[in-house]
PDB file of C-alpha atoms in Angstrom:
ATOM      1  CA  MET N   1      -8.103 -23.175 -13.811  1.00  0.00           C
ATOM      2  CA  ALA N   2     -10.507 -26.054 -13.354  1.00  0.00           C
ATOM      3  CA  GLU N   3     -14.054 -25.420 -14.580  1.00  0.00           C
ATOM      4  CA  TYR N   4     -15.618 -26.197 -11.191  1.00  0.00           C
ATOM      5  CA  LEU N   5     -13.411 -23.509  -9.590  1.00  0.00           C
ATOM      6  CA  LYS N   6     -14.429 -20.946 -12.208  1.00  0.00           C
ATOM      7  CA  GLU N   7     -18.077 -21.712 -11.481  1.00  0.00           C
ATOM      8  CA  ARG N   8     -17.550 -21.471  -7.727  1.00  0.00           C
ATOM      9  CA  TYR N   9     -15.690 -18.164  -7.998  1.00  0.00           C
ATOM     10  CA  ALA N  10     -18.381 -16.766 -10.304  1.00  0.00           C
ATOM     11  CA  ALA N  11     -21.124 -17.754  -7.852  1.00  0.00           C
ATOM     12  CA  THR N  12     -19.180 -16.264  -4.935  1.00  0.00           C
ATOM     13  CA  ALA N  13     -18.584 -13.034  -6.864  1.00  0.00           C
ATOM     14  CA  ALA N  14     -22.282 -12.741  -7.748  1.00  0.00           C
ATOM     15  CA  SER N  15     -23.311 -13.328  -4.136  1.00  0.00           C
ATOM     16  CA  LEU N  16     -20.790 -10.827  -2.764  1.00  0.00           C
ATOM     17  CA  SER N  17     -21.803  -8.302  -5.408  1.00  0.00           C
ATOM     18  CA  LYS N  18     -25.399  -8.321  -4.160  1.00  0.00           C
ATOM     19  CA  LYS N  19     -24.248  -7.901  -0.567  1.00  0.00           C
ATOM     20  CA  LEU N  20     -21.948  -5.023  -1.511  1.00  0.00           C
ATOM     21  CA  VAL N  21     -24.806  -3.256  -3.315  1.00  0.00           C
ATOM     22  CA  ARG N  22     -26.793  -3.436  -0.072  1.00  0.00           C
ATOM     23  CA  ARG N  23     -23.852  -1.676   1.584  1.00  0.00           C
ATOM     24  CA  ASN N  24     -23.954   1.161  -0.987  1.00  0.00           C
ATOM     25  CA  PHE N  25     -21.058  -0.073  -3.118  1.00  0.00           C
ATOM     26  CA  GLN N  26     -21.171  -0.329  -6.904  1.00  0.00           C
ATOM     27  CA  PRO N  27     -19.221  -3.539  -7.531  1.00  0.00           C
ATOM     28  CA  ILE N  28     -17.855  -4.469 -10.934  1.00  0.00           C
ATOM     29  CA  ILE N  29     -16.971  -8.122 -11.465  1.00  0.00           C
ATOM     30  CA  CYS N  30     -13.865  -8.627 -13.604  1.00  0.00           C
ATOM     31  CA  GLN N  31     -12.441 -11.887 -14.918  1.00  0.00           C
ATOM     32  CA  ASN N  32      -8.772 -10.997 -14.390  1.00  0.00           C
ATOM     33  CA  LEU N  33      -6.374  -8.285 -13.238  1.00  0.00           C
ATOM     34  CA  GLU N  34      -6.000  -6.792 -16.729  1.00  0.00           C
ATOM     35  CA  GLU N  35      -9.758  -6.309 -17.041  1.00  0.00           C
ATOM     36  CA  ALA N  36      -9.859  -4.791 -13.557  1.00  0.00           C
ATOM     37  CA  LYS N  37      -7.107  -2.359 -14.563  1.00  0.00           C
ATOM     38  CA  GLU N  38      -8.961  -1.290 -17.698  1.00  0.00           C
ATOM     39  CA  ARG N  39     -12.225  -0.798 -15.814  1.00  0.00           C
ATOM     40  CA  ALA N  40     -10.458   1.261 -13.148  1.00  0.00           C
ATOM     41  CA  LEU N  41      -8.772   3.440 -15.775  1.00  0.00           C
ATOM     42  CA  GLU N  42     -12.177   4.112 -17.353  1.00  0.00           C
ATOM     43  CA  LYS N  43     -13.391   5.471 -14.006  1.00  0.00           C
ATOM     44  CA  ILE N  44     -10.536   7.980 -13.613  1.00  0.00           C
ATOM     45  CA  ASP N  45     -10.987  11.225 -15.550  1.00  0.00           C
ATOM     46  CA  GLN N  46      -7.898  12.732 -17.196  1.00  0.00           C
ATOM     47  CA  ASN N  47      -8.169  15.928 -15.153  1.00  0.00           C
ATOM     48  CA  GLN N  48      -8.370  14.187 -11.771  1.00  0.00           C
ATOM     49  CA  SER N  49      -5.512  13.947  -9.310  1.00  0.00           C
ATOM     50  CA  VAL N  50      -4.730  10.424  -8.128  1.00  0.00           C
ATOM     51  CA  GLY N  51      -3.279   9.281  -4.830  1.00  0.00           C
ATOM     52  CA  PHE N  52      -2.540   5.729  -3.822  1.00  0.00           C
ATOM     53  CA  GLY N  53      -1.690   3.990  -0.627  1.00  0.00           C
ATOM     54  CA  GLY N  54       0.721   1.279  -1.555  1.00  0.00           C
ATOM     55  CA  SER N  55      -0.847  -1.899  -2.884  1.00  0.00           C
ATOM     56  CA  ILE N  56       1.112  -4.740  -4.432  1.00  0.00           C
ATOM     57  CA  THR N  57      -1.993  -5.774  -6.392  1.00  0.00           C
ATOM     58  CA  ILE N  58      -2.397  -2.290  -7.853  1.00  0.00           C
ATOM     59  CA  GLU N  59       1.322  -2.049  -8.625  1.00  0.00           C
ATOM     60  CA  GLN N  60       1.287  -5.467 -10.338  1.00  0.00           C
ATOM     61  CA  SER N  61      -1.745  -4.466 -12.419  1.00  0.00           C
ATOM     62  CA  GLY N  62       0.263  -1.737 -14.156  1.00  0.00           C
ATOM     63  CA  ILE N  63      -2.370   0.914 -13.460  1.00  0.00           C
ATOM     64  CA  ILE N  64       0.111   3.304 -11.809  1.00  0.00           C
ATOM     65  CA  GLU N  65       2.460   3.102 -14.787  1.00  0.00           C
ATOM     66  CA  GLU N  66      -0.459   3.611 -17.187  1.00  0.00           C
ATOM     67  CA  LEU N  67      -1.649   6.685 -15.271  1.00  0.00           C
ATOM     68  CA  TYR N  68       1.837   8.215 -15.480  1.00  0.00           C
ATOM     69  CA  GLN N  69       2.001   7.441 -19.217  1.00  0.00           C
ATOM     70  CA  ARG N  70      -1.259   9.245 -19.887  1.00  0.00           C
ATOM     71  CA  GLY N  71      -0.057  12.315 -17.959  1.00  0.00           C
ATOM     72  CA  GLN N  72      -2.270  11.957 -14.891  1.00  0.00           C
ATOM     73  CA  LYS N  73      -1.564  14.260 -11.926  1.00  0.00           C
ATOM     74  CA  MET N  74      -0.146  11.763  -9.435  1.00  0.00           C
ATOM     75  CA  ILE N  75       0.382  12.274  -5.716  1.00  0.00           C
ATOM     76  CA  ASP N  76       3.161   9.734  -5.201  1.00  0.00           C
ATOM     77  CA  ARG N  77       4.898   9.192  -1.870  1.00  0.00           C
ATOM     78  CA  GLU N  78       7.537   7.045  -3.581  1.00  0.00           C
ATOM     79  CA  LYS N  79       8.910  10.118  -5.363  1.00  0.00           C
ATOM     80  CA  THR N  80       9.831  11.873  -2.094  1.00  0.00           C
ATOM     81  CA  THR N  81      13.350  12.331  -0.742  1.00  0.00           C
ATOM     82  CA  SER N  82      12.827  12.521   3.027  1.00  0.00           C
ATOM     83  CA  PRO N  83      10.581  10.969   5.680  1.00  0.00           C
ATOM     84  CA  GLU N  84       9.051  14.381   6.384  1.00  0.00           C
ATOM     85  CA  GLU N  85       8.202  14.993   2.729  1.00  0.00           C
ATOM     86  CA  ARG N  86       6.826  11.445   2.436  1.00  0.00           C
ATOM     87  CA  HIS N  87       4.508  12.060   5.384  1.00  0.00           C
ATOM     88  CA  GLN N  88       3.230  15.304   3.838  1.00  0.00           C
ATOM     89  CA  VAL N  89       2.628  13.657   0.461  1.00  0.00           C
ATOM     90  CA  MET N  90       0.718  10.825   2.157  1.00  0.00           C
ATOM     91  CA  LYS N  91      -1.541  13.442   3.745  1.00  0.00           C
ATOM     92  CA  GLN N  92      -1.977  15.226   0.393  1.00  0.00           C
ATOM     93  CA  ALA N  93      -3.038  11.935  -1.196  1.00  0.00           C
ATOM     94  CA  LEU N  94      -6.059  11.910   1.113  1.00  0.00           C
ATOM     95  CA  THR N  95      -7.357  15.005  -0.689  1.00  0.00           C
ATOM     96  CA  ALA N  96      -6.809  13.653  -4.207  1.00  0.00           C
ATOM     97  CA  ASP N  97      -9.784  13.402  -6.539  1.00  0.00           C
ATOM     98  CA  CYS N  98      -9.264   9.640  -6.651  1.00  0.00           C
ATOM     99  CA  PHE N  99      -7.458   7.290  -4.251  1.00  0.00           C
ATOM    100  CA  LEU N 100      -6.398   3.815  -5.342  1.00  0.00           C
ATOM    101  CA  THR N 101      -6.131   1.087  -2.756  1.00  0.00           C
ATOM    102  CA  SER N 102      -6.980  -2.550  -2.321  1.00  0.00           C
ATOM    103  CA  ILE N 103      -8.547  -4.443   0.525  1.00  0.00           C
ATOM    104  CA  ASN N 104      -7.029  -7.262   2.553  1.00  0.00           C
ATOM    105  CA  GLY N 105     -10.188  -9.339   2.570  1.00  0.00           C
ATOM    106  CA  ILE N 106     -13.942  -9.456   2.421  1.00  0.00           C
ATOM    107  CA  THR N 107     -16.353 -11.477   4.542  1.00  0.00           C
ATOM    108  CA  GLU N 108     -19.193 -13.562   3.147  1.00  0.00           C
ATOM    109  CA  ASP N 109     -21.525 -10.799   4.379  1.00  0.00           C
ATOM    110  CA  GLY N 110     -19.765  -8.179   2.235  1.00  0.00           C
ATOM    111  CA  VAL N 111     -17.794  -6.518   5.033  1.00  0.00           C
ATOM    112  CA  LEU N 112     -14.421  -5.168   3.887  1.00  0.00           C
ATOM    113  CA  VAL N 113     -11.399  -6.133   5.989  1.00  0.00           C
ATOM    114  CA  ASN N 114      -8.395  -3.802   6.076  1.00  0.00           C
ATOM    115  CA  ILE N 115      -5.236  -3.885   8.154  1.00  0.00           C
ATOM    116  CA  ASP N 116      -3.029  -0.836   7.752  1.00  0.00           C
ATOM    117  CA  SER N 117       0.281  -0.207   9.512  1.00  0.00           C
ATOM    118  CA  VAL N 118       0.316   3.554   8.850  1.00  0.00           C
ATOM    119  CA  GLY N 119      -3.399   4.309   8.506  1.00  0.00           C
ATOM    120  CA  ASN N 120      -3.310   6.181   5.196  1.00  0.00           C
ATOM    121  CA  ARG N 121      -5.297   3.569   3.270  1.00  0.00           C
ATOM    122  CA  VAL N 122      -7.956   3.142   5.930  1.00  0.00           C
ATOM    123  CA  ALA N 123      -8.211   6.936   6.293  1.00  0.00           C
ATOM    124  CA  ALA N 124      -8.718   7.298   2.538  1.00  0.00           C
ATOM    125  CA  LEU N 125     -11.374   4.584   2.502  1.00  0.00           C
ATOM    126  CA  THR N 126     -13.220   6.191   5.386  1.00  0.00           C
ATOM    127  CA  TYR N 127     -12.857   9.949   4.896  1.00  0.00           C
ATOM    128  CA  GLY N 128     -10.898  10.462   1.719  1.00  0.00           C
ATOM    129  CA  PRO N 129     -11.606  11.238  -1.925  1.00  0.00           C
ATOM    130  CA  ASP N 130     -14.977  10.808  -3.574  1.00  0.00           C
ATOM    131  CA  LYS N 131     -13.646   8.061  -5.896  1.00  0.00           C
TER     132      LYS N 131
END
């Protein structure tokens, strides 16, 4: 990546970080997806249950696979065998100790943008787990 782009992204991240703090978030700036994965794993205690809402970014990071490898209690809708069971597991994920999701976008003012066809991710962000 060109140096001027790195500098621009770093400045944007620093600016957004300050705006997110004002909105009661605790942002962590990472340099790449691998670092983001490691930082996220550090935040999830071994004894916590983990739900997730279906995020290509999170899947590509390898965090789900890593959580399974370390024996984490996972609430996984992809392991279900019927639409009814899938729906119930998606509801259970909202009560997990930790819910992993990603956002679709963020404004320059630090407002998160989410579009959700089912509503499970937005519900978890709004009323779900503490982490």
